PDB file of C-alpha atoms in Angstrom:
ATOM      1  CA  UNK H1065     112.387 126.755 161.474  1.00 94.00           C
ATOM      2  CA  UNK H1066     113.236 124.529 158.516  1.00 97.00           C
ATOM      3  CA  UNK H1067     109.691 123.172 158.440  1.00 98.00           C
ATOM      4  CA  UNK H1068     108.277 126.628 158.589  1.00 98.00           C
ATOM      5  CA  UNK H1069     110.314 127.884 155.473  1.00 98.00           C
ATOM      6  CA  UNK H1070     110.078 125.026 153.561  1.00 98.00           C
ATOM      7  CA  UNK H1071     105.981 124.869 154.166  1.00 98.00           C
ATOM      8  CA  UNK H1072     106.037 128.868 152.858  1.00 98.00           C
ATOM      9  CA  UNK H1073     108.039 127.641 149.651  1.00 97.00           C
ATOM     10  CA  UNK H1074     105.999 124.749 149.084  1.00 97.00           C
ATOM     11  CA  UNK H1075     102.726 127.098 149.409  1.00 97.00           C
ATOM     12  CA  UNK H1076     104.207 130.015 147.284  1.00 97.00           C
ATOM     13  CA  UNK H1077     105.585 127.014 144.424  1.00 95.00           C
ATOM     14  CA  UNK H1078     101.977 125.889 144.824  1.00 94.00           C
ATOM     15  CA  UNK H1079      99.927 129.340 144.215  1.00 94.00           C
ATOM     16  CA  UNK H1080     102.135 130.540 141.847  1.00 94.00           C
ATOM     17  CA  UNK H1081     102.306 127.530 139.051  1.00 90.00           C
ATOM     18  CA  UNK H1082      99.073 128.188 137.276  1.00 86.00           C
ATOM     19  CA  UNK H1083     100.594 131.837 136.714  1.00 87.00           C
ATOM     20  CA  UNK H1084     104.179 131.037 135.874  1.00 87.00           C
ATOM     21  CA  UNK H1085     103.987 127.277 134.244  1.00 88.00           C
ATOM     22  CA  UNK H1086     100.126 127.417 132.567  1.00 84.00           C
ATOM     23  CA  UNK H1087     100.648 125.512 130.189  1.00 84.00           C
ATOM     24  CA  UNK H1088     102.441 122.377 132.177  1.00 87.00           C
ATOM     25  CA  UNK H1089      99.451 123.161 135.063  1.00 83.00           C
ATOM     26  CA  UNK H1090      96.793 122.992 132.021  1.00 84.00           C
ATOM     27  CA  UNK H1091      98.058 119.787 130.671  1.00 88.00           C
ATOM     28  CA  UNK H1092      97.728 118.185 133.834  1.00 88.00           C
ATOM     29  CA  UNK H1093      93.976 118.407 133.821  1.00 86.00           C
ATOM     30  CA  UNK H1094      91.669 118.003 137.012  1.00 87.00           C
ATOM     31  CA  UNK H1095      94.068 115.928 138.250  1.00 89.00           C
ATOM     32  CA  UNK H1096      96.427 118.744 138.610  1.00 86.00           C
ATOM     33  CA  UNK H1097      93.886 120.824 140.892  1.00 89.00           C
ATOM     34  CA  UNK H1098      93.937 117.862 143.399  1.00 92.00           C
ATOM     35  CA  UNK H1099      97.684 117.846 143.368  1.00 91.00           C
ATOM     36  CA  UNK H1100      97.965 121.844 143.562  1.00 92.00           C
ATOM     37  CA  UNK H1101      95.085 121.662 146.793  1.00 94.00           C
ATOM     38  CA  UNK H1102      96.818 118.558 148.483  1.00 96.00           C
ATOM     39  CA  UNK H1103     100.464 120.755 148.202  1.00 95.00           C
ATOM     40  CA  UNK H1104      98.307 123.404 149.528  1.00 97.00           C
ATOM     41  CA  UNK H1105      97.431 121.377 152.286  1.00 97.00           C
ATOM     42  CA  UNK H1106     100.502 120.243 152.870  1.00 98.00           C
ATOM     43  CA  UNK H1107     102.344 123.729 152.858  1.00 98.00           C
ATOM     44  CA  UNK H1108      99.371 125.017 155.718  1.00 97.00           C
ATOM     45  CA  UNK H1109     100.088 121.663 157.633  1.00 97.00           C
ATOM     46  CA  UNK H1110     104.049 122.287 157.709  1.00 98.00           C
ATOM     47  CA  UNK H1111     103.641 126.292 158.246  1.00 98.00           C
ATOM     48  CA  UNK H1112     101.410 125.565 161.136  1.00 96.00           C
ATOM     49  CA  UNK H1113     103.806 123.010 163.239  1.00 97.00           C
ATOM     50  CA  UNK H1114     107.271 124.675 161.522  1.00 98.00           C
ATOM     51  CA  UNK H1115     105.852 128.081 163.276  1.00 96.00           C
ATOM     52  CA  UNK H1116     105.039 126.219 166.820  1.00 95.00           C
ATOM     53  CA  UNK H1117     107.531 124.373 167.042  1.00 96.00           C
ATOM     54  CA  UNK H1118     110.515 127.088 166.327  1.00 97.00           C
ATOM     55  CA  UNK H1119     112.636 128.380 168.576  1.00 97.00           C
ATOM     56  CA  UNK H1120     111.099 131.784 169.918  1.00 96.00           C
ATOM     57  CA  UNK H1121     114.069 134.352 168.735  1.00 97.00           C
ATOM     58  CA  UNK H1122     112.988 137.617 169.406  1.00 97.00           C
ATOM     59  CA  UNK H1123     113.556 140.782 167.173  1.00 97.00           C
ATOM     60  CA  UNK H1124     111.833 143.470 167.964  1.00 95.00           C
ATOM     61  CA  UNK H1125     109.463 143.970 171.560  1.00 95.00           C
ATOM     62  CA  UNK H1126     105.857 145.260 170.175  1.00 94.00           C
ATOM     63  CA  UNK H1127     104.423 147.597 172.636  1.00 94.00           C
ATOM     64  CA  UNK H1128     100.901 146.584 174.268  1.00 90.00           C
ATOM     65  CA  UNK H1129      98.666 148.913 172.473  1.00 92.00           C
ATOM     66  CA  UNK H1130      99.699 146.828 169.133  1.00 93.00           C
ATOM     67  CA  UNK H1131      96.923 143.807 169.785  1.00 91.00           C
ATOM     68  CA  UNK H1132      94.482 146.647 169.726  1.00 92.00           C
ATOM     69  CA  UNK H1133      95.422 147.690 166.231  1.00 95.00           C
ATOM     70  CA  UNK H1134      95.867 144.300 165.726  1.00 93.00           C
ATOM     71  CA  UNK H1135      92.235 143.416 166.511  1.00 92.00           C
ATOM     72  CA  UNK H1136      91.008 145.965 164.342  1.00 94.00           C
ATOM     73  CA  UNK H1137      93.011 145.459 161.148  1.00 96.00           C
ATOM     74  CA  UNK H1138      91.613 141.820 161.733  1.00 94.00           C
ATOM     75  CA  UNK H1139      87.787 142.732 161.496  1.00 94.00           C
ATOM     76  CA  UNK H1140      88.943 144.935 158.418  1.00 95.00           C
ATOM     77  CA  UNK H1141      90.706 141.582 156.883  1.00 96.00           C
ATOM     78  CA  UNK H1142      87.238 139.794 157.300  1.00 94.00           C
ATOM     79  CA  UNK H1143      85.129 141.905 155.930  1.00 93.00           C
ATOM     80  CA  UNK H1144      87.652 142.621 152.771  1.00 93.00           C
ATOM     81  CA  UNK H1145      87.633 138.971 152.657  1.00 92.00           C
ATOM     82  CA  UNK H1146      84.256 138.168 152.724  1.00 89.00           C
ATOM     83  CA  UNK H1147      83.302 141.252 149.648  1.00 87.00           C
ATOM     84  CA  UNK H1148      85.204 138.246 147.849  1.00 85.00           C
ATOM     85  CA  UNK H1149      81.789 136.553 148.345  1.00 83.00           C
ATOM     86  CA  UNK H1150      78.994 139.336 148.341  1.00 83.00           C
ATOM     87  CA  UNK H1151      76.775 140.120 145.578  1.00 81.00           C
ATOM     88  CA  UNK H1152      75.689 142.754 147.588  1.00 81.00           C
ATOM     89  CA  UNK H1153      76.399 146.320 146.928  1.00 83.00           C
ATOM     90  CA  UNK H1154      80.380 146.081 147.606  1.00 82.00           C
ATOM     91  CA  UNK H1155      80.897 143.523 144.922  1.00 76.00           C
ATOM     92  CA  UNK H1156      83.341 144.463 142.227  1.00 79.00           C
ATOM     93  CA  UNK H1157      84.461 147.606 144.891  1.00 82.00           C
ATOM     94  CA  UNK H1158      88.014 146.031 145.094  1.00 87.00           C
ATOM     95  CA  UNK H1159      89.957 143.992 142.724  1.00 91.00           C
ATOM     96  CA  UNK H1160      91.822 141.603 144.765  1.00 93.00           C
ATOM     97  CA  UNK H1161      89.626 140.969 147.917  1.00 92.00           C
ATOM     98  CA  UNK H1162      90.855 137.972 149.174  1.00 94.00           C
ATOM     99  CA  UNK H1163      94.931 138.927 148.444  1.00 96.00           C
ATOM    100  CA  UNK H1164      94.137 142.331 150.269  1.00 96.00           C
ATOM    101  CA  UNK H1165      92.707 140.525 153.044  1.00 96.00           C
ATOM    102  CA  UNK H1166      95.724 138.246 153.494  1.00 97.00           C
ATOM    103  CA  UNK H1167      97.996 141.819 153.438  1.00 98.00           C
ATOM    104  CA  UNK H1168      95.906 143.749 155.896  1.00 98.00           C
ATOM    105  CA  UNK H1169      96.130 140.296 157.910  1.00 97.00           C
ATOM    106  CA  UNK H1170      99.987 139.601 157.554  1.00 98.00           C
ATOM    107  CA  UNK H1171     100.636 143.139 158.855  1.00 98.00           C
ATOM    108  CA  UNK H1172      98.110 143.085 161.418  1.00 97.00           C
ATOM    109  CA  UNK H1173     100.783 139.761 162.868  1.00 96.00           C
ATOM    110  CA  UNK H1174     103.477 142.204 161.934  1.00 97.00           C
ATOM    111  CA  UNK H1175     102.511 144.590 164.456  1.00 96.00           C
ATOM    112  CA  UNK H1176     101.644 141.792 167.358  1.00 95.00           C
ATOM    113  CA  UNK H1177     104.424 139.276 166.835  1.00 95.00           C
ATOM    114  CA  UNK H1178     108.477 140.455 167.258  1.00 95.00           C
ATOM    115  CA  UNK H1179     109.942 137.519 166.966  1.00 97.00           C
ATOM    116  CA  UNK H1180     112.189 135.732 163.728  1.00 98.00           C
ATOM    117  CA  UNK H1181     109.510 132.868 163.258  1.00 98.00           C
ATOM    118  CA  UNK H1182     106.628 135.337 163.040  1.00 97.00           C
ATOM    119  CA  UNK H1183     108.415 137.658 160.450  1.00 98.00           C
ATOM    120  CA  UNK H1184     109.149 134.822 158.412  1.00 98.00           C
ATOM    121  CA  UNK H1185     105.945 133.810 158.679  1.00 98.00           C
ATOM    122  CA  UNK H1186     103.834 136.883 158.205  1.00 98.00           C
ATOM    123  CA  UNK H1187     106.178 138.639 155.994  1.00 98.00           C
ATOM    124  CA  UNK H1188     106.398 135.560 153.556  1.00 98.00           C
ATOM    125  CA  UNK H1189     102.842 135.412 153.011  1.00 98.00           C
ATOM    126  CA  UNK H1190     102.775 139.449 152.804  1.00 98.00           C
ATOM    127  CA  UNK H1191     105.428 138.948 150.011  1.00 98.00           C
ATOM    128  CA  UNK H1192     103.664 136.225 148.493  1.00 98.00           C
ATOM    129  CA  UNK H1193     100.311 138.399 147.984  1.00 98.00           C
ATOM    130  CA  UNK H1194     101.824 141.154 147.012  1.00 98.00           C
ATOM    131  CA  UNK H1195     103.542 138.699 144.304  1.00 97.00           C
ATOM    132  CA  UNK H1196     100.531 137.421 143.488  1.00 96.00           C
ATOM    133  CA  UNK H1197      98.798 140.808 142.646  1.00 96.00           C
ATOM    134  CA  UNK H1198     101.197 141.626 139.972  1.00 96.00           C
ATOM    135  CA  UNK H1199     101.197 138.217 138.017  1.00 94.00           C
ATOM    136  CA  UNK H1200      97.570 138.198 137.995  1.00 94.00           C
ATOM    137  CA  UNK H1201      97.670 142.032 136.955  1.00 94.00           C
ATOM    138  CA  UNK H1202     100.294 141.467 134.511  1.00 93.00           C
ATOM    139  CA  UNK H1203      98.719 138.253 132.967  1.00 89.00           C
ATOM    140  CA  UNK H1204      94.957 139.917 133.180  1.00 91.00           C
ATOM    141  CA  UNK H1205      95.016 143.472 133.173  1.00 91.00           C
ATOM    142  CA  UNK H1206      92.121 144.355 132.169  1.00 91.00           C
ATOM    143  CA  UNK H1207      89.047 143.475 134.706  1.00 88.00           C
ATOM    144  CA  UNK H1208      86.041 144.140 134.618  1.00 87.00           C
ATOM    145  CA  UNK H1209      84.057 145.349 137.440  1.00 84.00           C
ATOM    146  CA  UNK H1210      81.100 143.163 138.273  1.00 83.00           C
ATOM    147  CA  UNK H1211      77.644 145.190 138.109  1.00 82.00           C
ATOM    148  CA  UNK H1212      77.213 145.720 142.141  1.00 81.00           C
ATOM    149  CA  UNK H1213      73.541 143.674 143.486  1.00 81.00           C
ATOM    150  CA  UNK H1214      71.500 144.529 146.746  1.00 82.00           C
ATOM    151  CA  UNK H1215      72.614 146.327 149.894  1.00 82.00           C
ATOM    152  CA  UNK H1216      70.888 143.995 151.956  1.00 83.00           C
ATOM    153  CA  UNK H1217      73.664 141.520 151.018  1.00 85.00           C
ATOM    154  CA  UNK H1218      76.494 143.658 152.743  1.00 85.00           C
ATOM    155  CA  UNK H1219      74.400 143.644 155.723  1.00 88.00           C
ATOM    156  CA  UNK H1220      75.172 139.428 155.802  1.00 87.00           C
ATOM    157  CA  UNK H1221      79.117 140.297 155.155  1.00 88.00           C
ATOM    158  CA  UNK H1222      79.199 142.286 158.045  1.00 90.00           C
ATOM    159  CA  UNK H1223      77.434 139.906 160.368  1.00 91.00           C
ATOM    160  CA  UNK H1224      79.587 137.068 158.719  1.00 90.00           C
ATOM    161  CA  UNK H1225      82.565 139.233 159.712  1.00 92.00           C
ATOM    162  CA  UNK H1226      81.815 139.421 163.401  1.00 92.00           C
ATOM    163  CA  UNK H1227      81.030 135.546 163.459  1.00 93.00           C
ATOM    164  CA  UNK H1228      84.130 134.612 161.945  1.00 92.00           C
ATOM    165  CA  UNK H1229      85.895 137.173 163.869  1.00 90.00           C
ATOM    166  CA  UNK H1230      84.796 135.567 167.215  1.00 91.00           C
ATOM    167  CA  UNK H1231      85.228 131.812 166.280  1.00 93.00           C
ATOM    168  CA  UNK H1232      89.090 132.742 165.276  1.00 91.00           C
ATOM    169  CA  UNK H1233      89.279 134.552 168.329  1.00 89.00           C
ATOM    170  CA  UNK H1234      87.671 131.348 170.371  1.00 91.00           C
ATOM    171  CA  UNK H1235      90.450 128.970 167.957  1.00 91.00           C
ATOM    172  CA  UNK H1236      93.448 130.855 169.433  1.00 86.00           C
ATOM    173  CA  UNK H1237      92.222 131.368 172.490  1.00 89.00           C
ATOM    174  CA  UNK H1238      91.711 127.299 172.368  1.00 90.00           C
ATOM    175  CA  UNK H1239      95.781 127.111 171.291  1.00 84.00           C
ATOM    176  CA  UNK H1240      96.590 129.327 174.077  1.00 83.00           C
ATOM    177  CA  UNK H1241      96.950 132.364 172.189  1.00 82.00           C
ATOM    178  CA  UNK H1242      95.007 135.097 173.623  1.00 81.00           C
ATOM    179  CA  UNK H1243      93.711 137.651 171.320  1.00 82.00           C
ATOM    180  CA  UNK H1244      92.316 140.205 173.261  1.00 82.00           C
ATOM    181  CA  UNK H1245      94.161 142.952 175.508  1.00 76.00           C
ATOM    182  CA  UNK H1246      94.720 142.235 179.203  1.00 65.00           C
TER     183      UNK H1246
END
């Protein structure tokens, strides 16, 4: 568990020092990206074998029906995510796509996983977008909403969606995690 927490500190320390140190992260240069990404790394690396390997101590018992709302909150995080990346028609449609993406996904684990490691877990990176939100609001607040391009290109973030979708599906299925109701 100690592994897990300290890999969710070391990836909220890592997000959040361009927005509360800018001026130490800008004096560090382009070297300071590649020491921000490889801390990223890092933090993912420890979050992934801190969460399997802690002891399964369960909270709360999440009734069956849950991996079905679970499923579709997923292909809602997906597509939020990928407007990120459109400049179709939904481009500029939501502020924060990526952050949102990571909520709707952190609550979608909520409602699927009862146990302490998951809530740390889940709810950790839940707090940490929602943190993230408000210093990027705070130190930008005003944004301005990109001029929205062709439809067709929303077509692609849907498609996109449903790949992605299925190969995360297929990479838990692969670490014995299956997604998909009995």
């Amino acid at each position: 568990m100690t592994l897990l927490i300290l890999g969710l500190i070391l990836w909220i320390v890592a997000h959040y020092f361009k927005r509360l140190a800018p001026d130490l992260r800008a004096s560090m240069g382009n070297p300071g990206k590649g020491v921000v990404a490889l801390l990223i790394v890092v933090s993912v690396l420890a979050m992934i074998f801190g969460y399997k390997w802690a002891p399964f101590i369960p909270v709360w018992f999440p009734p069956a029906f849950m991996v079905h709302i679970n499923n579709l909150l997923m292909l809602v995080a997906f597509f939020v995510y990928g407007m990120s990346a459109t400049t179709g028609r939904l481009r500029g449609k939501m502020r924060h796509p990526q952050l949102t993406a990571v909520k709707i996904w952190a609550v979608a684990h909520l409602l699927v996983n009862g146990d302490l490691a998951s809530i740390i877990l889940f709810g950790g990176l839940l707090a940490w977008a929602i943190g993230s939100v408000i210093l990027i609001n705070r130190a930008e607040p005003d944004w301005k909403r990109p001029k929205p391009g062709d439809a067709k290109k929303d077509i692609l973030v849907v498609v996109i969606t449903l790949v992605m979708f299925g190969v995360v599906a297929g990479i838990h299925i692969w670490a014995g995690v299956w997604p998909f109701p009995g």
